[in-house]
Amino acid sequence: MTNLWWLFGGTLLAFVPVIWPFFPIVSALPERFLFVLTLLWCAFVLAFVFEEFLTWFFSVTIVTSERIIDIDFFGLLSKHVTVASITKVQDITYSQQGVFGAMFNFGDVIVQTASEIQTIECAKVPHPNRVVKILSELTSQKEQGDRE
Amino acid sequence: MNEAAITQSVLVIVKLFLLALIALFIVFSFIVIRQVQLMTRVLTVPISPTLKTVAFGLVLYSVGIFIVAFIAL
């Protein structure tokens, strides 16, 4: 659901060559130019869709019984990795906004930590209430384990 | 300069522009390969080989377009 914009956008963009004859500047070009332009346009659309898929697929938050690892990829070569110990987690909140968030049960989970990186934000997470519950249980278990 | 010569000059400029654009896209597709490598290094997933194949396919496709454009235009 959260990827609809680029899926829909990519599908629409793929059909742009169909309406090229309606643009005088483009339709004035010889057929071989239009053919190459169409191939290039398809390549751009494929690259755009692939790029968006990669960013979505590899931007993850990994929760273990020891730590939380948040990996965010931005653009082509930028990445941001945050690692916080479960014992440093102080507050966990989530928010669901909008019609789509409520209908399809996704939202943002924000983890407040006592470390230098104060917040870990996980955007558009499915079933955020479950994530908060699991994190709360993990932090409680860790605290109890440390006390023993 | 007659109309045919002007048209021919415009088409040459368009051809060079397209070739430059395709060359930039080839560079971009190599960056995508590098990006997939970095991403799969950070997070190893079962579909990593498929993603690498798609990225490599993108490079081949862009090189193919360059060759077609060079010959056909």
PDB file of C-alpha atoms in Angstrom:
ATOM      1  CA  MET A   1       0.000   0.000   0.000  1.00  0.00           C
ATOM      2  CA  THR A   2       2.808   2.388   0.881  1.00  0.00           C
ATOM      3  CA  ASN A   3       4.457   1.736  -2.459  1.00  0.00           C
ATOM      4  CA  LEU A   4       1.399   2.527  -4.543  1.00  0.00           C
ATOM      5  CA  TRP A   5       2.719   5.914  -5.584  1.00  0.00           C
ATOM      6  CA  TRP A   6       5.755   4.627  -7.454  1.00  0.00           C
ATOM      7  CA  LEU A   7       4.001   1.511  -8.721  1.00  0.00           C
ATOM      8  CA  PHE A   8       1.164   3.592 -10.130  1.00  0.00           C
ATOM      9  CA  GLY A   9       3.531   6.305 -11.303  1.00  0.00           C
ATOM     10  CA  GLY A  10       5.790   3.797 -13.010  1.00  0.00           C
ATOM     11  CA  THR A  11       2.835   2.194 -14.781  1.00  0.00           C
ATOM     12  CA  LEU A  12       1.599   5.596 -15.989  1.00  0.00           C
ATOM     13  CA  LEU A  13       5.070   6.603 -17.138  1.00  0.00           C
ATOM     14  CA  ALA A  14       5.391   3.373 -19.103  1.00  0.00           C
ATOM     15  CA  PHE A  15       2.455   4.464 -21.268  1.00  0.00           C
ATOM     16  CA  VAL A  16       3.864   7.913 -22.095  1.00  0.00           C
ATOM     17  CA  PRO A  17       5.323   6.755 -25.462  1.00  0.00           C
ATOM     18  CA  VAL A  18       1.745   5.991 -26.549  1.00  0.00           C
ATOM     19  CA  ILE A  19       0.864   9.689 -26.409  1.00  0.00           C
ATOM     20  CA  TRP A  20       4.052  10.902 -28.076  1.00  0.00           C
ATOM     21  CA  PRO A  21       2.352  11.338 -31.464  1.00  0.00           C
ATOM     22  CA  PHE A  22       0.257  14.072 -29.838  1.00  0.00           C
ATOM     23  CA  PHE A  23       3.355  16.174 -29.106  1.00  0.00           C
ATOM     24  CA  PRO A  24       4.371  18.047 -32.310  1.00  0.00           C
ATOM     25  CA  ILE A  25       8.080  18.318 -31.397  1.00  0.00           C
ATOM     26  CA  VAL A  26       8.396  14.598 -30.754  1.00  0.00           C
ATOM     27  CA  SER A  27       6.169  13.458 -33.619  1.00  0.00           C
ATOM     28  CA  ALA A  28       8.245  15.576 -36.049  1.00  0.00           C
ATOM     29  CA  LEU A  29      11.242  13.303 -35.460  1.00  0.00           C
ATOM     30  CA  PRO A  30      11.914  10.416 -37.864  1.00  0.00           C
ATOM     31  CA  GLU A  31      10.725   6.970 -36.820  1.00  0.00           C
ATOM     32  CA  ARG A  32      14.196   5.676 -35.937  1.00  0.00           C
ATOM     33  CA  PHE A  33      14.592   8.570 -33.448  1.00  0.00           C
ATOM     34  CA  LEU A  34      11.219   7.805 -31.906  1.00  0.00           C
ATOM     35  CA  PHE A  35      12.230   4.149 -31.593  1.00  0.00           C
ATOM     36  CA  VAL A  36      15.441   5.004 -29.733  1.00  0.00           C
ATOM     37  CA  LEU A  37      13.602   7.567 -27.607  1.00  0.00           C
ATOM     38  CA  THR A  38      11.020   4.931 -26.653  1.00  0.00           C
ATOM     39  CA  LEU A  39      13.759   2.454 -25.700  1.00  0.00           C
ATOM     40  CA  LEU A  40      15.471   5.120 -23.592  1.00  0.00           C
ATOM     41  CA  TRP A  41      12.201   6.101 -21.924  1.00  0.00           C
ATOM     42  CA  CYS A  42      11.507   2.438 -21.026  1.00  0.00           C
ATOM     43  CA  ALA A  43      15.019   2.204 -19.564  1.00  0.00           C
ATOM     44  CA  PHE A  44      14.383   5.276 -17.385  1.00  0.00           C
ATOM     45  CA  VAL A  45      11.051   3.930 -16.169  1.00  0.00           C
ATOM     46  CA  LEU A  46      12.603   0.530 -15.379  1.00  0.00           C
ATOM     47  CA  ALA A  47      15.458   2.191 -13.514  1.00  0.00           C
ATOM     48  CA  PHE A  48      13.032   4.401 -11.556  1.00  0.00           C
ATOM     49  CA  VAL A  49      10.850   1.447 -10.506  1.00  0.00           C
ATOM     50  CA  PHE A  50      13.893  -0.725  -9.652  1.00  0.00           C
ATOM     51  CA  GLU A  51      15.442   2.096  -7.647  1.00  0.00           C
ATOM     52  CA  GLU A  52      12.252   2.655  -5.625  1.00  0.00           C
ATOM     53  CA  PHE A  53      11.916  -1.089  -5.026  1.00  0.00           C
ATOM     54  CA  LEU A  54      15.505  -1.341  -3.769  1.00  0.00           C
ATOM     55  CA  THR A  55      15.064   1.614  -1.403  1.00  0.00           C
ATOM     56  CA  TRP A  56      11.845   0.118  -0.007  1.00  0.00           C
ATOM     57  CA  PHE A  57      13.147  -3.451   0.204  1.00  0.00           C
ATOM     58  CA  PHE A  58      16.438  -2.705   1.932  1.00  0.00           C
ATOM     59  CA  SER A  59      15.247  -0.006   4.342  1.00  0.00           C
ATOM     60  CA  VAL A  60      14.516  -2.273   7.282  1.00  0.00           C
ATOM     61  CA  THR A  61      14.397  -2.322  11.035  1.00  0.00           C
ATOM     62  CA  ILE A  62      15.699  -5.481  12.671  1.00  0.00           C
ATOM     63  CA  VAL A  63      14.626  -6.209  16.228  1.00  0.00           C
ATOM     64  CA  THR A  64      16.427  -8.884  18.226  1.00  0.00           C
ATOM     65  CA  SER A  65      16.434  -9.773  21.891  1.00  0.00           C
ATOM     66  CA  GLU A  66      19.684  -7.783  22.261  1.00  0.00           C
ATOM     67  CA  ARG A  67      19.367  -4.731  20.030  1.00  0.00           C
ATOM     68  CA  ILE A  68      17.430  -2.760  17.455  1.00  0.00           C
ATOM     69  CA  ILE A  69      19.070  -2.092  14.097  1.00  0.00           C
ATOM     70  CA  ASP A  70      17.527   0.498  11.798  1.00  0.00           C
ATOM     71  CA  ILE A  71      18.836   0.619   8.235  1.00  0.00           C
ATOM     72  CA  ASP A  72      17.673   3.416   5.959  1.00  0.00           C
ATOM     73  CA  PHE A  73      18.760   3.915   2.389  1.00  0.00           C
ATOM     74  CA  PHE A  74      18.395   7.338   0.804  1.00  0.00           C
ATOM     75  CA  GLY A  75      18.865   7.854  -2.904  1.00  0.00           C
ATOM     76  CA  LEU A  76      21.601   5.991  -4.695  1.00  0.00           C
ATOM     77  CA  LEU A  77      24.500   5.543  -2.346  1.00  0.00           C
ATOM     78  CA  SER A  78      23.493   7.038   1.000  1.00  0.00           C
ATOM     79  CA  LYS A  79      22.654   4.840   3.936  1.00  0.00           C
ATOM     80  CA  HIS A  80      22.034   5.464   7.578  1.00  0.00           C
ATOM     81  CA  VAL A  81      22.438   2.638  10.099  1.00  0.00           C
ATOM     82  CA  THR A  82      21.388   3.006  13.722  1.00  0.00           C
ATOM     83  CA  VAL A  83      22.095   0.329  16.327  1.00  0.00           C
ATOM     84  CA  ALA A  84      20.658   0.639  19.813  1.00  0.00           C
ATOM     85  CA  SER A  85      20.745  -1.837  22.653  1.00  0.00           C
ATOM     86  CA  ILE A  86      17.370  -3.072  23.890  1.00  0.00           C
ATOM     87  CA  THR A  87      18.348  -2.012  27.418  1.00  0.00           C
ATOM     88  CA  LYS A  88      18.667   1.591  26.242  1.00  0.00           C
ATOM     89  CA  VAL A  89      15.069   1.738  24.980  1.00  0.00           C
ATOM     90  CA  GLN A  90      13.041   4.155  27.099  1.00  0.00           C
ATOM     91  CA  ASP A  91       9.779   4.860  25.322  1.00  0.00           C
ATOM     92  CA  ILE A  92       8.023   3.313  22.373  1.00  0.00           C
ATOM     93  CA  THR A  93       5.204   5.118  20.607  1.00  0.00           C
ATOM     94  CA  TYR A  94       3.301   4.622  17.391  1.00  0.00           C
ATOM     95  CA  SER A  95       0.995   6.734  15.290  1.00  0.00           C
ATOM     96  CA  GLN A  96      -1.479   5.873  12.580  1.00  0.00           C
ATOM     97  CA  GLN A  97      -2.570   8.692  10.355  1.00  0.00           C
ATOM     98  CA  GLY A  98      -5.023   9.084   7.549  1.00  0.00           C
ATOM     99  CA  VAL A  99      -7.608   6.892   5.907  1.00  0.00           C
ATOM    100  CA  PHE A 100      -5.083   4.504   4.351  1.00  0.00           C
ATOM    101  CA  GLY A 101      -3.164   4.109   7.617  1.00  0.00           C
ATOM    102  CA  ALA A 102      -6.342   3.175   9.449  1.00  0.00           C
ATOM    103  CA  MET A 103      -7.752   0.971   6.688  1.00  0.00           C
ATOM    104  CA  PHE A 104      -4.585  -0.974   5.970  1.00  0.00           C
ATOM    105  CA  ASN A 105      -3.195  -0.866   9.523  1.00  0.00           C
ATOM    106  CA  PHE A 106       0.190   0.717   9.036  1.00  0.00           C
ATOM    107  CA  GLY A 107       1.843   3.576  10.884  1.00  0.00           C
ATOM    108  CA  ASP A 108       5.057   5.048  12.277  1.00  0.00           C
ATOM    109  CA  VAL A 109       6.810   3.537  15.287  1.00  0.00           C
ATOM    110  CA  ILE A 110       9.138   5.814  17.223  1.00  0.00           C
ATOM    111  CA  VAL A 111      11.603   4.318  19.680  1.00  0.00           C
ATOM    112  CA  GLN A 112      13.157   6.696  22.220  1.00  0.00           C
ATOM    113  CA  THR A 113      16.532   5.558  23.487  1.00  0.00           C
ATOM    114  CA  ALA A 114      18.899   6.713  26.197  1.00  0.00           C
ATOM    115  CA  SER A 115      21.877   6.602  23.828  1.00  0.00           C
ATOM    116  CA  GLU A 116      23.360   9.341  21.648  1.00  0.00           C
ATOM    117  CA  ILE A 117      20.926   8.556  18.873  1.00  0.00           C
ATOM    118  CA  GLN A 118      17.793   9.496  20.785  1.00  0.00           C
ATOM    119  CA  THR A 119      15.082   8.327  18.433  1.00  0.00           C
ATOM    120  CA  ILE A 120      14.738   5.529  15.955  1.00  0.00           C
ATOM    121  CA  GLU A 121      11.891   6.147  13.548  1.00  0.00           C
ATOM    122  CA  CYS A 122      10.343   3.311  11.612  1.00  0.00           C
ATOM    123  CA  ALA A 123       8.035   4.749   8.988  1.00  0.00           C
ATOM    124  CA  LYS A 124       4.946   3.052   7.594  1.00  0.00           C
ATOM    125  CA  VAL A 125       5.306  -0.172   9.526  1.00  0.00           C
ATOM    126  CA  PRO A 126       2.525  -2.774   9.158  1.00  0.00           C
ATOM    127  CA  HIS A 127       0.709  -3.601  12.412  1.00  0.00           C
ATOM    128  CA  PRO A 128       2.504  -0.938  14.487  1.00  0.00           C
ATOM    129  CA  ASN A 129       0.579  -1.961  17.623  1.00  0.00           C
ATOM    130  CA  ARG A 130       2.121  -5.455  17.393  1.00  0.00           C
ATOM    131  CA  VAL A 131       5.607  -3.967  16.921  1.00  0.00           C
ATOM    132  CA  VAL A 132       5.175  -1.797  20.016  1.00  0.00           C
ATOM    133  CA  LYS A 133       3.893  -4.792  21.999  1.00  0.00           C
ATOM    134  CA  ILE A 134       6.843  -6.965  20.946  1.00  0.00           C
ATOM    135  CA  LEU A 135       9.365  -4.232  21.735  1.00  0.00           C
ATOM    136  CA  SER A 136       7.767  -3.634  25.147  1.00  0.00           C
ATOM    137  CA  GLU A 137       7.913  -7.355  25.930  1.00  0.00           C
ATOM    138  CA  LEU A 138      11.556  -7.555  24.826  1.00  0.00           C
ATOM    139  CA  THR A 139      12.578  -4.578  26.975  1.00  0.00           C
ATOM    140  CA  SER A 140      10.722  -6.022  29.997  1.00  0.00           C
ATOM    141  CA  GLN A 141      12.317  -9.439  29.517  1.00  0.00           C
ATOM    142  CA  LYS A 142      15.767  -7.859  29.195  1.00  0.00           C
ATOM    143  CA  GLU A 143      15.237  -5.783  32.360  1.00  0.00           C
ATOM    144  CA  GLN A 144      14.080  -8.845  34.286  1.00  0.00           C
ATOM    145  CA  GLY A 145      16.998 -10.871  32.952  1.00  0.00           C
ATOM    146  CA  ASP A 146      19.481  -8.170  33.975  1.00  0.00           C
ATOM    147  CA  ARG A 147      17.972  -7.974  37.487  1.00  0.00           C
ATOM    148  CA  GLU A 148      18.327 -11.739  37.934  1.00  0.00           C
TER     149      GLU A 148
ATOM    150  CA  MET B   1      21.422  27.046 -46.024  1.00  0.00           C
ATOM    151  CA  ASN B   2      18.395  25.211 -47.310  1.00  0.00           C
ATOM    152  CA  GLU B   3      15.676  23.559 -45.254  1.00  0.00           C
ATOM    153  CA  ALA B   4      17.064  20.040 -45.698  1.00  0.00           C
ATOM    154  CA  ALA B   5      20.471  21.087 -44.374  1.00  0.00           C
ATOM    155  CA  ILE B   6      18.884  22.774 -41.345  1.00  0.00           C
ATOM    156  CA  THR B   7      16.803  19.645 -40.674  1.00  0.00           C
ATOM    157  CA  GLN B   8      19.903  17.476 -40.998  1.00  0.00           C
ATOM    158  CA  SER B   9      21.845  19.688 -38.546  1.00  0.00           C
ATOM    159  CA  VAL B  10      18.967  19.562 -36.059  1.00  0.00           C
ATOM    160  CA  LEU B  11      18.831  15.764 -36.335  1.00  0.00           C
ATOM    161  CA  VAL B  12      22.590  15.532 -35.734  1.00  0.00           C
ATOM    162  CA  ILE B  13      22.201  17.649 -32.609  1.00  0.00           C
ATOM    163  CA  VAL B  14      19.293  15.477 -31.439  1.00  0.00           C
ATOM    164  CA  LYS B  15      21.373  12.352 -32.136  1.00  0.00           C
ATOM    165  CA  LEU B  16      24.308  13.696 -30.093  1.00  0.00           C
ATOM    166  CA  PHE B  17      21.936  14.705 -27.307  1.00  0.00           C
ATOM    167  CA  LEU B  18      20.380  11.234 -27.214  1.00  0.00           C
ATOM    168  CA  LEU B  19      23.777   9.537 -27.233  1.00  0.00           C
ATOM    169  CA  ALA B  20      24.923  11.758 -24.351  1.00  0.00           C
ATOM    170  CA  LEU B  21      21.739  10.914 -22.442  1.00  0.00           C
ATOM    171  CA  ILE B  22      22.234   7.205 -23.018  1.00  0.00           C
ATOM    172  CA  ALA B  23      25.887   7.471 -21.938  1.00  0.00           C
ATOM    173  CA  LEU B  24      24.739   9.138 -18.698  1.00  0.00           C
ATOM    174  CA  PHE B  25      22.225   6.362 -18.225  1.00  0.00           C
ATOM    175  CA  ILE B  26      24.968   3.747 -18.646  1.00  0.00           C
ATOM    176  CA  VAL B  27      26.926   5.464 -15.857  1.00  0.00           C
ATOM    177  CA  PHE B  28      23.750   5.494 -13.739  1.00  0.00           C
ATOM    178  CA  SER B  29      23.188   1.789 -14.348  1.00  0.00           C
ATOM    179  CA  PHE B  30      26.729   1.037 -13.102  1.00  0.00           C
ATOM    180  CA  ILE B  31      25.920   3.059  -9.985  1.00  0.00           C
ATOM    181  CA  VAL B  32      22.793   0.925  -9.541  1.00  0.00           C
ATOM    182  CA  ILE B  33      24.978  -2.225  -9.662  1.00  0.00           C
ATOM    183  CA  ARG B  34      27.224  -0.717  -6.995  1.00  0.00           C
ATOM    184  CA  GLN B  35      24.148   0.199  -4.955  1.00  0.00           C
ATOM    185  CA  VAL B  36      22.796  -3.355  -5.137  1.00  0.00           C
ATOM    186  CA  GLN B  37      26.230  -4.664  -4.037  1.00  0.00           C
ATOM    187  CA  LEU B  38      26.271  -2.317  -1.034  1.00  0.00           C
ATOM    188  CA  MET B  39      22.714  -3.138  -0.102  1.00  0.00           C
ATOM    189  CA  THR B  40      23.167  -6.914  -0.312  1.00  0.00           C
ATOM    190  CA  ARG B  41      26.352  -6.587   1.734  1.00  0.00           C
ATOM    191  CA  VAL B  42      24.403  -4.789   4.493  1.00  0.00           C
ATOM    192  CA  LEU B  43      21.453  -7.158   4.336  1.00  0.00           C
ATOM    193  CA  THR B  44      21.820 -10.641   2.862  1.00  0.00           C
ATOM    194  CA  VAL B  45      18.508 -11.824   1.433  1.00  0.00           C
ATOM    195  CA  PRO B  46      17.514 -14.818  -0.726  1.00  0.00           C
ATOM    196  CA  ILE B  47      16.662 -12.643  -3.724  1.00  0.00           C
ATOM    197  CA  SER B  48      20.113 -10.978  -3.803  1.00  0.00           C
ATOM    198  CA  PRO B  49      21.209 -12.947  -6.909  1.00  0.00           C
ATOM    199  CA  THR B  50      17.990 -11.938  -8.691  1.00  0.00           C
ATOM    200  CA  LEU B  51      18.539  -8.280  -7.857  1.00  0.00           C
ATOM    201  CA  LYS B  52      22.139  -8.451  -9.070  1.00  0.00           C
ATOM    202  CA  THR B  53      20.933 -10.070 -12.285  1.00  0.00           C
ATOM    203  CA  VAL B  54      18.335  -7.331 -12.819  1.00  0.00           C
ATOM    204  CA  ALA B  55      20.951  -4.622 -12.171  1.00  0.00           C
ATOM    205  CA  PHE B  56      23.347  -6.290 -14.620  1.00  0.00           C
ATOM    206  CA  GLY B  57      20.495  -6.630 -17.112  1.00  0.00           C
ATOM    207  CA  LEU B  58      19.926  -2.898 -16.827  1.00  0.00           C
ATOM    208  CA  VAL B  59      23.562  -2.256 -17.758  1.00  0.00           C
ATOM    209  CA  LEU B  60      23.348  -4.581 -20.742  1.00  0.00           C
ATOM    210  CA  TYR B  61      20.082  -2.961 -21.835  1.00  0.00           C
ATOM    211  CA  SER B  62      21.552   0.535 -21.624  1.00  0.00           C
ATOM    212  CA  VAL B  63      24.673  -0.511 -23.567  1.00  0.00           C
ATOM    213  CA  GLY B  64      22.399  -2.150 -26.132  1.00  0.00           C
ATOM    214  CA  ILE B  65      20.390   1.063 -26.535  1.00  0.00           C
ATOM    215  CA  PHE B  66      23.636   2.976 -27.038  1.00  0.00           C
ATOM    216  CA  ILE B  67      24.733   0.621 -29.798  1.00  0.00           C
ATOM    217  CA  VAL B  68      21.309   0.735 -31.470  1.00  0.00           C
ATOM    218  CA  ALA B  69      21.250   4.542 -31.239  1.00  0.00           C
ATOM    219  CA  PHE B  70      24.778   4.811 -32.623  1.00  0.00           C
ATOM    220  CA  ILE B  71      23.987   2.619 -35.593  1.00  0.00           C
ATOM    221  CA  ALA B  72      20.384   3.570 -36.325  1.00  0.00           C
ATOM    222  CA  LEU B  73      20.476   7.330 -35.854  1.00  0.00           C
TER     223      LEU B  73
END
